[in-house]
Amino acid sequence: MMPYTALNFQEDSKASKLNKSLSHYAKELTGTLGLTHIMSLSQNQSRLSMRLARTPSGPTLTFKIQQFSLSKNVRKVQRRPFDVNSTNITSNPPIVVTNNFGDVTASPHVKLMRITFQNMFPALNVATVKLSDCKRVVLFNFLRREDDEEGVNTNGQAEEDEEVEVRHYAIRATPVGVNKKVRRIIQAKIPNLSKLEDISDYITGM
């Protein structure tokens, strides 16, 4: 959700004892903070849930979280781990991709999910956006299973008839159609040329 996120917002300890609902925060607090959406995570003994609320008067989408991965777990399996904290990757909003949500003939609840996911992030102007600002992609992938495709996931839970996969990618622009040495120079990874008379010697491998 970065960079347009109330990252330092904290619930008042006194107010928390009053069991304020999500609708209370959507109506009373978002006007002063300028928030358009609220994401709430809650857990009990049977399930982990996520709610997305459009302020100030809804709608609110409720999801049961089947499984998730932490960023530290993702980095462990990466060949070249990407540290999001070492770059300004969150200085610009991500590109939002919604997949398999259908067209105008889709069910009303599917349309509502697609519109909500898209409106959670600012729209990008293709004509003016800079390629250097495109550093992340958020993918919402809608899965619909037939009645005869029942099964269990990796956590041993029964799979739902409809699910939404959410994936967050870090991307970088790299030149294509050029050899490795030219690509390094374009990406400002200047090699040691002290023993060469001309840069062409580096390109041709002489």
Coordinates of N, CA and C in Angstrom, one line a residue:
M1 N 0.8 -1.2 0.0 CA 0.0 0.0 0.0 C 0.9 1.3 0.0
M2 N 2.1 1.1 0.3 CA 3.0 2.3 0.3 C 3.1 2.9 -1.1
P3 N 3.3 4.3 -1.2 CA 3.6 5.2 -0.1 C 2.4 5.9 0.5
Y4 N 1.2 5.7 -0.1 CA 0.1 6.4 0.4 C -0.6 5.6 1.5
T5 N 0.0 5.5 2.7 CA -0.5 4.7 3.8 C -0.3 5.4 5.1
A6 N -1.3 5.3 6.0 CA -1.1 5.9 7.3 C -0.3 4.9 8.1
L7 N 1.0 4.9 7.8 CA 1.9 3.9 8.4 C 2.0 4.0 9.9
N8 N 2.0 5.3 10.4 CA 2.2 5.5 11.9 C 0.9 5.6 12.7
F9 N -0.2 5.2 12.0 CA -1.5 5.3 12.7 C -1.6 4.2 13.8
Q10 N -2.0 4.6 15.0 CA -2.1 3.7 16.1 C -3.4 3.9 16.8
E11 N -4.0 2.8 17.2 CA -5.3 2.8 17.9 C -5.1 3.3 19.3
D12 N -6.0 4.2 19.8 CA -5.9 4.7 21.1 C -6.2 3.5 22.1
S13 N -5.3 3.4 23.1 CA -5.5 2.3 24.0 C -6.8 2.4 24.8
K14 N -7.3 3.6 25.0 CA -8.6 3.8 25.7 C -9.7 3.4 24.8
A15 N -9.6 3.8 23.5 CA -10.7 3.5 22.6 C -10.8 2.0 22.3
S16 N -9.6 1.3 22.4 CA -9.6 -0.1 22.1 C -10.5 -0.9 23.1
K17 N -10.6 -0.4 24.3 CA -11.4 -1.1 25.3 C -12.9 -0.9 25.0
L18 N -13.3 0.0 24.1 CA -14.7 0.2 23.8 C -15.1 -0.6 22.6
N19 N -14.2 -1.5 22.1 CA -14.6 -2.4 21.0 C -15.1 -1.6 19.8
K20 N -14.4 -0.7 19.4 CA -14.8 0.1 18.2 C -14.8 -0.8 17.0
S21 N -15.8 -0.7 16.2 CA -16.0 -1.5 15.0 C -15.2 -0.9 13.8
L22 N -15.1 -1.7 12.7 CA -14.5 -1.1 11.5 C -15.3 0.0 10.9
S23 N -16.6 -0.1 11.0 CA -17.4 1.0 10.5 C -17.3 2.3 11.3
H24 N -16.9 2.2 12.5 CA -16.7 3.4 13.3 C -15.5 4.1 12.8
Y25 N -14.4 3.4 12.6 CA -13.2 4.0 12.1 C -13.4 4.6 10.6
A26 N -14.2 3.8 9.9 CA -14.4 4.3 8.5 C -15.2 5.6 8.4
K27 N -16.1 5.8 9.4 CA -16.9 7.0 9.4 C -16.3 8.2 10.2
E28 N -15.7 7.9 11.3 CA -15.2 8.9 12.2 C -13.8 9.4 12.0
L29 N -12.9 8.5 11.5 CA -11.5 8.9 11.5 C -11.0 9.2 10.1
T30 N -11.5 8.5 9.1 CA -10.9 8.7 7.7 C -11.1 10.1 7.1
G31 N -12.1 10.8 7.6 CA -12.3 12.2 7.1 C -11.1 13.1 7.4
T32 N -10.6 13.0 8.6 CA -9.5 13.8 9.0 C -8.2 13.3 8.5
L33 N -8.1 12.0 8.3 CA -6.8 11.4 7.9 C -6.7 11.4 6.3
G34 N -7.9 11.5 5.7 CA -7.9 11.4 4.2 C -7.8 10.0 3.7
L35 N -8.1 9.0 4.5 CA -8.0 7.6 4.0 C -9.2 7.3 3.1
T36 N -8.9 6.5 2.1 CA -10.0 6.0 1.2 C -10.4 4.6 1.5
H37 N -9.4 3.8 2.0 CA -9.7 2.4 2.3 C -9.1 2.0 3.7
I38 N -9.6 1.0 4.3 CA -9.1 0.5 5.6 C -9.0 -1.1 5.4
M39 N -7.8 -1.6 5.7 CA -7.6 -3.0 5.7 C -7.5 -3.5 7.1
S40 N -8.3 -4.5 7.5 CA -8.3 -5.0 8.9 C -8.0 -6.5 8.9
L41 N -7.1 -6.9 9.7 CA -6.8 -8.3 9.9 C -7.2 -8.8 11.3
S42 N -7.9 -9.9 11.4 CA -8.3 -10.4 12.7 C -8.2 -11.9 12.7
Q43 N -8.0 -12.5 13.9 CA -7.8 -13.9 14.0 C -8.5 -14.4 15.2
N44 N -9.1 -15.6 15.1 CA -9.7 -16.3 16.2 C -9.2 -17.8 16.1
Q45 N -9.8 -18.7 16.9 CA -9.3 -20.0 16.9 C -9.5 -20.8 15.7
S46 N -10.5 -20.4 14.9 CA -10.8 -21.1 13.7 C -10.4 -20.5 12.3
R47 N -10.1 -19.2 12.3 CA -9.8 -18.6 11.0 C -9.0 -17.3 11.2
L48 N -8.3 -17.0 10.1 CA -7.7 -15.7 9.9 C -8.4 -14.9 8.9
S49 N -8.9 -13.7 9.1 CA -9.7 -13.0 8.2 C -9.1 -11.7 7.9
M50 N -9.4 -11.2 6.7 CA -9.1 -9.8 6.2 C -10.3 -9.1 5.7
R51 N -10.5 -7.9 6.1 CA -11.6 -7.1 5.6 C -11.0 -5.8 5.0
L52 N -11.6 -5.5 3.8 CA -11.3 -4.3 3.1 C -12.5 -3.4 3.0
A53 N -12.4 -2.2 3.6 CA -13.6 -1.3 3.7 C -13.3 0.0 2.9
R54 N -14.3 0.3 2.1 CA -14.2 1.6 1.4 C -14.9 2.7 2.3
T55 N -14.1 3.7 2.6 CA -14.7 4.8 3.5 C -15.4 5.8 2.7
P56 N -16.4 6.5 3.3 CA -16.8 6.3 4.7 C -18.0 5.3 4.9
S57 N -18.6 4.9 3.8 CA -19.9 4.2 4.0 C -19.9 2.8 3.2
G58 N -18.7 2.3 3.0 CA -18.6 1.0 2.4 C -18.6 1.0 0.9
P59 N -18.6 -0.2 0.2 CA -18.8 -1.5 0.8 C -17.6 -2.1 1.5
T60 N -17.8 -3.2 2.2 CA -16.7 -3.9 2.9 C -16.7 -5.3 2.4
L61 N -15.5 -5.7 2.0 CA -15.2 -7.1 1.5 C -14.6 -7.9 2.6
T62 N -15.0 -9.1 2.8 CA -14.5 -10.0 3.9 C -13.9 -11.2 3.2
F63 N -12.6 -11.6 3.6 CA -12.0 -12.7 3.0 C -11.5 -13.6 4.2
K64 N -11.5 -14.9 3.9 CA -10.8 -15.9 4.8 C -9.5 -16.2 4.3
I65 N -8.4 -15.9 5.0 CA -7.0 -16.1 4.5 C -6.7 -17.6 4.6
Q66 N -6.4 -18.2 3.5 CA -6.1 -19.6 3.5 C -4.6 -19.9 3.8
Q67 N -3.7 -19.1 3.2 CA -2.3 -19.2 3.5 C -1.6 -17.9 3.1
F68 N -0.4 -17.7 3.6 CA 0.4 -16.5 3.3 C 1.9 -16.8 3.5
S69 N 2.7 -15.9 2.9 CA 4.1 -16.0 3.0 C 4.7 -14.7 3.5
L70 N 5.6 -14.8 4.4 CA 6.3 -13.6 4.9 C 7.5 -13.2 4.0
S71 N 7.8 -12.0 3.9 CA 8.9 -11.5 3.0 C 10.2 -12.2 3.3
K72 N 10.5 -12.5 4.6 CA 11.7 -13.2 5.0 C 11.8 -14.6 4.4
N73 N 10.6 -15.3 4.4 CA 10.5 -16.6 3.8 C 10.7 -16.6 2.3
V74 N 10.2 -15.6 1.6 CA 10.4 -15.5 0.2 C 11.9 -15.2 -0.1
R75 N 12.6 -14.4 0.7 CA 14.0 -14.2 0.4 C 14.9 -15.4 0.6
K76 N 14.4 -16.3 1.5 CA 15.2 -17.5 1.7 C 15.3 -18.4 0.5
V77 N 14.2 -18.4 -0.3 CA 14.2 -19.3 -1.5 C 14.6 -18.6 -2.8
Q78 N 14.9 -17.3 -2.7 CA 15.4 -16.6 -3.9 C 16.8 -16.9 -4.2
R79 N 17.1 -17.0 -5.4 CA 18.6 -17.2 -5.8 C 19.4 -15.9 -5.6
R80 N 18.8 -14.8 -5.8 CA 19.4 -13.5 -5.5 C 18.4 -12.7 -4.7
P81 N 18.4 -12.8 -3.4 CA 17.5 -12.1 -2.5 C 17.4 -10.6 -2.7
F82 N 16.2 -10.1 -2.8 CA 16.0 -8.7 -3.0 C 15.6 -8.0 -1.7
D83 N 16.4 -7.1 -1.2 CA 16.1 -6.4 0.1 C 15.3 -5.2 -0.2
V84 N 14.0 -5.2 0.1 CA 13.2 -4.0 -0.1 C 13.5 -2.9 0.8
N85 N 14.2 -3.1 1.9 CA 14.5 -2.0 2.8 C 15.7 -1.2 2.4
S86 N 16.5 -1.8 1.4 CA 17.7 -1.1 1.0 C 17.5 -0.2 -0.2
T87 N 16.3 -0.1 -0.7 CA 16.1 0.7 -1.9 C 14.8 1.6 -1.6
N88 N 14.6 2.5 -2.5 CA 13.4 3.3 -2.4 C 12.2 2.7 -3.2
I89 N 12.1 1.4 -3.1 CA 11.1 0.7 -3.9 C 9.7 1.1 -3.6
T90 N 9.4 1.6 -2.4 CA 8.1 2.0 -2.0 C 7.8 3.4 -2.1
S91 N 8.7 4.2 -2.8 CA 8.5 5.6 -3.0 C 7.4 5.9 -4.0
N92 N 7.1 5.0 -4.8 CA 6.0 5.1 -5.8 C 5.0 4.0 -5.7
P93 N 3.8 4.3 -6.1 CA 2.7 3.2 -6.0 C 3.0 2.1 -7.0
P94 N 2.5 0.9 -6.7 CA 2.8 -0.2 -7.6 C 1.8 -0.2 -8.8
I95 N 2.2 -1.0 -9.8 CA 1.3 -1.3 -10.9 C 0.3 -2.4 -10.5
V96 N -1.0 -2.2 -10.7 CA -2.0 -3.1 -10.3 C -2.5 -3.9 -11.5
V97 N -2.5 -5.2 -11.3 CA -2.9 -6.2 -12.3 C -4.0 -7.0 -11.8
T98 N -5.2 -7.0 -12.4 CA -6.3 -7.9 -12.0 C -6.5 -8.9 -13.1
N99 N -6.4 -10.2 -12.7 CA -6.5 -11.3 -13.7 C -7.7 -12.2 -13.4
N100 N -8.3 -12.6 -14.5 CA -9.4 -13.6 -14.4 C -10.7 -13.1 -13.7
F101 N -10.9 -11.8 -13.6 CA -12.1 -11.2 -13.0 C -13.2 -11.0 -14.0
G102 N -13.0 -11.4 -15.3 CA -14.0 -11.4 -16.3 C -14.2 -10.0 -16.8
D103 N -15.3 -9.8 -17.6 CA -15.7 -8.6 -18.2 C -17.0 -8.0 -17.6
V104 N -17.7 -7.3 -18.4 CA -19.0 -6.7 -17.9 C -20.0 -7.8 -17.6
T105 N -19.8 -9.0 -18.1 CA -20.8 -10.1 -17.8 C -20.5 -10.8 -16.5
A106 N -19.4 -10.4 -15.8 CA -19.1 -11.1 -14.6 C -20.1 -10.9 -13.5
S107 N -20.1 -11.8 -12.5 CA -21.0 -11.7 -11.4 C -20.8 -10.4 -10.6
P108 N -21.9 -9.8 -10.0 CA -21.7 -8.6 -9.3 C -20.6 -8.6 -8.2
H109 N -20.5 -9.7 -7.5 CA -19.5 -9.7 -6.4 C -18.1 -9.7 -7.0
V110 N -17.9 -10.3 -8.2 CA -16.6 -10.4 -8.8 C -16.3 -9.0 -9.3
K111 N -17.2 -8.3 -9.9 CA -17.0 -6.9 -10.3 C -16.6 -6.0 -9.2
L112 N -17.3 -6.2 -8.0 CA -17.0 -5.4 -6.9 C -15.6 -5.6 -6.4
M113 N -15.2 -6.9 -6.4 CA -13.8 -7.1 -5.9 C -12.8 -6.5 -6.8
R114 N -13.0 -6.6 -8.2 CA -12.0 -6.0 -9.1 C -12.0 -4.5 -8.9
I115 N -13.1 -3.8 -8.8 CA -13.2 -2.4 -8.7 C -12.5 -1.9 -7.4
T116 N -12.8 -2.7 -6.3 CA -12.2 -2.4 -5.0 C -10.7 -2.5 -5.0
F117 N -10.2 -3.6 -5.6 CA -8.7 -3.7 -5.7 C -8.0 -2.6 -6.5
Q118 N -8.7 -2.3 -7.6 CA -8.1 -1.2 -8.5 C -8.1 0.1 -7.8
N119 N -9.2 0.4 -7.0 CA -9.3 1.8 -6.4 C -8.5 1.9 -5.1
M120 N -7.9 0.8 -4.7 CA -7.0 0.9 -3.5 C -5.7 1.6 -3.8
F121 N -5.4 1.7 -5.1 CA -4.1 2.2 -5.5 C -4.4 3.4 -6.5
P122 N -3.6 4.4 -6.6 CA -3.8 5.5 -7.5 C -3.6 5.0 -9.0
A123 N -4.4 5.6 -9.9 CA -4.3 5.2 -11.3 C -3.0 5.7 -11.9
L124 N -2.4 5.0 -12.8 CA -1.2 5.4 -13.5 C -1.6 6.0 -14.8
N125 N -1.0 7.1 -15.2 CA -1.1 7.7 -16.5 C -0.1 7.2 -17.4
V126 N -0.4 6.3 -18.3 CA 0.5 5.7 -19.2 C 1.3 6.7 -20.0
A127 N 0.7 7.8 -20.3 CA 1.4 8.8 -21.2 C 2.5 9.5 -20.5
T128 N 2.3 9.6 -19.1 CA 3.3 10.5 -18.4 C 4.1 9.7 -17.4
V129 N 3.8 8.5 -17.1 CA 4.6 7.7 -16.1 C 6.0 7.5 -16.6
K130 N 6.9 7.5 -15.6 CA 8.3 7.3 -15.9 C 8.6 5.8 -15.7
L131 N 9.4 5.2 -16.6 CA 9.8 3.8 -16.4 C 10.5 3.6 -15.1
S132 N 11.3 4.6 -14.7 CA 12.1 4.4 -13.5 C 11.2 4.4 -12.2
D133 N 10.0 4.9 -12.3 CA 9.1 4.8 -11.2 C 8.3 3.5 -11.1
C134 N 8.4 2.7 -12.1 CA 7.7 1.4 -12.1 C 8.6 0.3 -11.4
K135 N 8.5 0.1 -10.1 CA 9.3 -0.8 -9.4 C 8.6 -2.0 -8.8
R136 N 7.3 -1.9 -8.8 CA 6.5 -3.0 -8.1 C 5.3 -3.3 -8.9
V137 N 4.8 -4.5 -8.8 CA 3.6 -5.0 -9.4 C 2.8 -5.7 -8.3
V138 N 1.5 -5.4 -8.2 CA 0.6 -6.1 -7.3 C -0.4 -6.9 -8.2
L139 N -0.4 -8.2 -8.0 CA -1.3 -9.1 -8.8 C -2.4 -9.6 -8.0
F140 N -3.6 -9.4 -8.5 CA -4.8 -10.0 -7.9 C -5.3 -11.1 -8.9
N141 N -5.2 -12.3 -8.6 CA -5.6 -13.4 -9.5 C -6.8 -14.1 -9.0
F142 N -7.9 -14.1 -9.7 CA -9.2 -14.7 -9.3 C -9.2 -16.2 -9.7
L143 N -9.5 -17.1 -8.8 CA -9.6 -18.5 -9.1 C -11.0 -19.0 -8.9
R144 N -11.6 -19.7 -9.8 CA -12.9 -20.3 -9.7 C -12.8 -21.8 -10.0
R145 N -13.2 -22.6 -9.0 CA -13.1 -24.0 -9.2 C -14.5 -24.6 -9.5
E146 N -14.5 -25.7 -10.3 CA -15.8 -26.4 -10.6 C -16.1 -27.3 -9.4
D147 N -17.3 -27.8 -9.4 CA -17.7 -28.7 -8.3 C -16.9 -30.0 -8.2
D148 N -16.4 -30.4 -9.3 CA -15.6 -31.7 -9.3 C -14.1 -31.5 -9.0
E149 N -13.7 -30.2 -8.7 CA -12.3 -29.9 -8.5 C -12.0 -29.7 -7.0
E150 N -12.7 -30.3 -6.1 CA -12.5 -30.1 -4.7 C -11.2 -30.7 -4.3
G151 N -10.5 -30.1 -3.3 CA -9.2 -30.6 -2.8 C -8.8 -29.9 -1.6
V152 N -7.5 -30.0 -1.2 CA -7.0 -29.4 -0.1 C -5.7 -28.6 -0.5
N153 N -5.4 -27.5 0.3 CA -4.2 -26.8 0.0 C -3.0 -27.3 0.7
T154 N -1.9 -26.6 0.7 CA -0.7 -27.1 1.3 C -0.8 -27.1 2.8
N155 N -1.8 -26.4 3.4 CA -2.0 -26.4 4.8 C -3.0 -27.4 5.3
G156 N -3.5 -28.2 4.4 CA -4.5 -29.2 4.7 C -5.9 -28.7 4.8
Q157 N -6.1 -27.4 4.4 CA -7.4 -26.9 4.5 C -8.2 -27.1 3.2
A158 N -9.5 -27.3 3.3 CA -10.3 -27.5 2.1 C -10.3 -26.2 1.3
E159 N -10.1 -26.4 0.0 CA -10.1 -25.3 -0.9 C -11.5 -24.7 -1.2
E160 N -11.6 -23.4 -1.2 CA -12.9 -22.8 -1.5 C -13.2 -22.8 -3.0
D161 N -14.5 -22.6 -3.3 CA -15.0 -22.6 -4.7 C -14.4 -21.4 -5.4
E162 N -14.2 -20.3 -4.7 CA -13.6 -19.1 -5.3 C -12.5 -18.5 -4.4
E163 N -11.4 -18.2 -4.9 CA -10.3 -17.6 -4.2 C -9.6 -16.5 -4.9
V164 N -8.9 -15.6 -4.2 CA -8.2 -14.5 -4.8 C -6.7 -14.7 -4.3
E165 N -5.8 -14.9 -5.3 CA -4.4 -14.9 -5.0 C -3.9 -13.5 -5.1
V166 N -3.1 -13.1 -4.1 CA -2.5 -11.7 -4.1 C -1.0 -11.9 -4.0
R167 N -0.3 -11.4 -5.0 CA 1.2 -11.5 -5.1 C 1.8 -10.1 -5.3
H168 N 2.9 -9.9 -4.7 CA 3.6 -8.6 -4.7 C 5.0 -8.8 -5.3
Y169 N 5.3 -8.2 -6.4 CA 6.5 -8.4 -7.1 C 7.4 -7.1 -7.1
A170 N 8.7 -7.3 -7.0 CA 9.6 -6.2 -7.3 C 10.1 -6.4 -8.7
I171 N 10.1 -5.3 -9.5 CA 10.5 -5.4 -10.9 C 11.6 -4.4 -11.2
R172 N 12.3 -4.7 -12.2 CA 13.4 -3.7 -12.7 C 13.4 -3.8 -14.2
A173 N 13.7 -2.6 -14.8 CA 13.8 -2.5 -16.2 C 15.2 -2.9 -16.7
T174 N 15.3 -3.8 -17.6 CA 16.6 -4.2 -18.1 C 16.6 -4.2 -19.6
P175 N 17.6 -3.7 -20.3 CA 17.7 -3.7 -21.7 C 17.7 -5.1 -22.3
V176 N 17.0 -5.3 -23.4 CA 17.0 -6.5 -24.1 C 17.6 -6.4 -25.5
G177 N 18.0 -7.5 -26.1 CA 18.5 -7.5 -27.4 C 20.0 -7.0 -27.5
V178 N 20.7 -6.9 -26.3 CA 22.1 -6.5 -26.3 C 22.8 -7.6 -25.5
N179 N 24.2 -7.6 -25.8 CA 25.0 -8.6 -25.0 C 25.2 -8.2 -23.6
K180 N 25.7 -9.1 -22.8 CA 25.9 -8.9 -21.4 C 26.8 -7.7 -21.1
K181 N 27.8 -7.5 -21.9 CA 28.8 -6.4 -21.6 C 28.1 -5.0 -21.8
V182 N 27.4 -4.9 -22.9 CA 26.7 -3.6 -23.2 C 25.6 -3.4 -22.1
R183 N 24.9 -4.4 -21.7 CA 23.9 -4.3 -20.7 C 24.5 -3.7 -19.4
R184 N 25.7 -4.2 -19.0 CA 26.3 -3.7 -17.8 C 26.6 -2.2 -17.9
I185 N 27.0 -1.7 -19.1 CA 27.4 -0.3 -19.2 C 26.1 0.6 -19.2
I186 N 25.0 0.1 -19.8 CA 23.7 0.8 -19.8 C 23.2 0.9 -18.4
Q187 N 23.4 -0.1 -17.6 CA 22.9 -0.1 -16.2 C 23.9 0.5 -15.2
A188 N 24.9 1.3 -15.8 CA 25.8 2.0 -15.0 C 26.7 1.1 -14.1
K189 N 26.9 -0.1 -14.6 CA 27.9 -1.0 -13.9 C 29.2 -1.0 -14.7
I190 N 29.9 0.1 -14.5 CA 31.1 0.4 -15.3 C 32.2 -0.6 -14.9
P191 N 32.8 -1.4 -15.8 CA 33.9 -2.3 -15.4 C 35.2 -1.6 -15.4
N192 N 36.2 -2.3 -15.0 CA 37.6 -1.7 -14.9 C 38.2 -1.7 -16.3
L193 N 38.4 -0.5 -16.9 CA 38.9 -0.3 -18.2 C 40.3 0.2 -18.3
S194 N 41.0 0.1 -17.1 CA 42.3 0.7 -17.0 C 43.4 0.0 -17.9
K195 N 43.2 -1.2 -18.2 CA 44.1 -2.0 -19.1 C 43.8 -2.0 -20.5
L196 N 42.7 -1.3 -20.9 CA 42.3 -1.3 -22.3 C 42.5 0.1 -22.9
E197 N 42.8 0.1 -24.2 CA 43.0 1.4 -24.9 C 41.8 2.1 -25.3
D198 N 40.7 1.3 -25.5 CA 39.4 1.8 -26.0 C 38.3 1.0 -25.5
I199 N 37.1 1.6 -25.3 CA 36.0 0.8 -24.8 C 35.5 -0.3 -25.8
S200 N 35.9 -0.1 -27.1 CA 35.5 -1.1 -28.1 C 36.3 -2.4 -27.8
D201 N 37.5 -2.3 -27.2 CA 38.2 -3.5 -26.8 C 37.4 -4.3 -25.8
Y202 N 36.7 -3.6 -24.9 CA 35.9 -4.3 -23.9 C 34.7 -5.0 -24.5
I203 N 34.1 -4.3 -25.5 CA 32.9 -4.8 -26.1 C 33.2 -6.0 -27.0
T204 N 34.3 -5.9 -27.7 CA 34.7 -7.0 -28.6 C 35.4 -8.2 -27.9
G205 N 35.8 -7.9 -26.6 CA 36.5 -9.0 -25.9 C 38.0 -9.1 -26.2
M206 N 38.6 -8.0 -26.8 CA 40.0 -8.1 -27.1 C 40.8 -7.7 -25.9

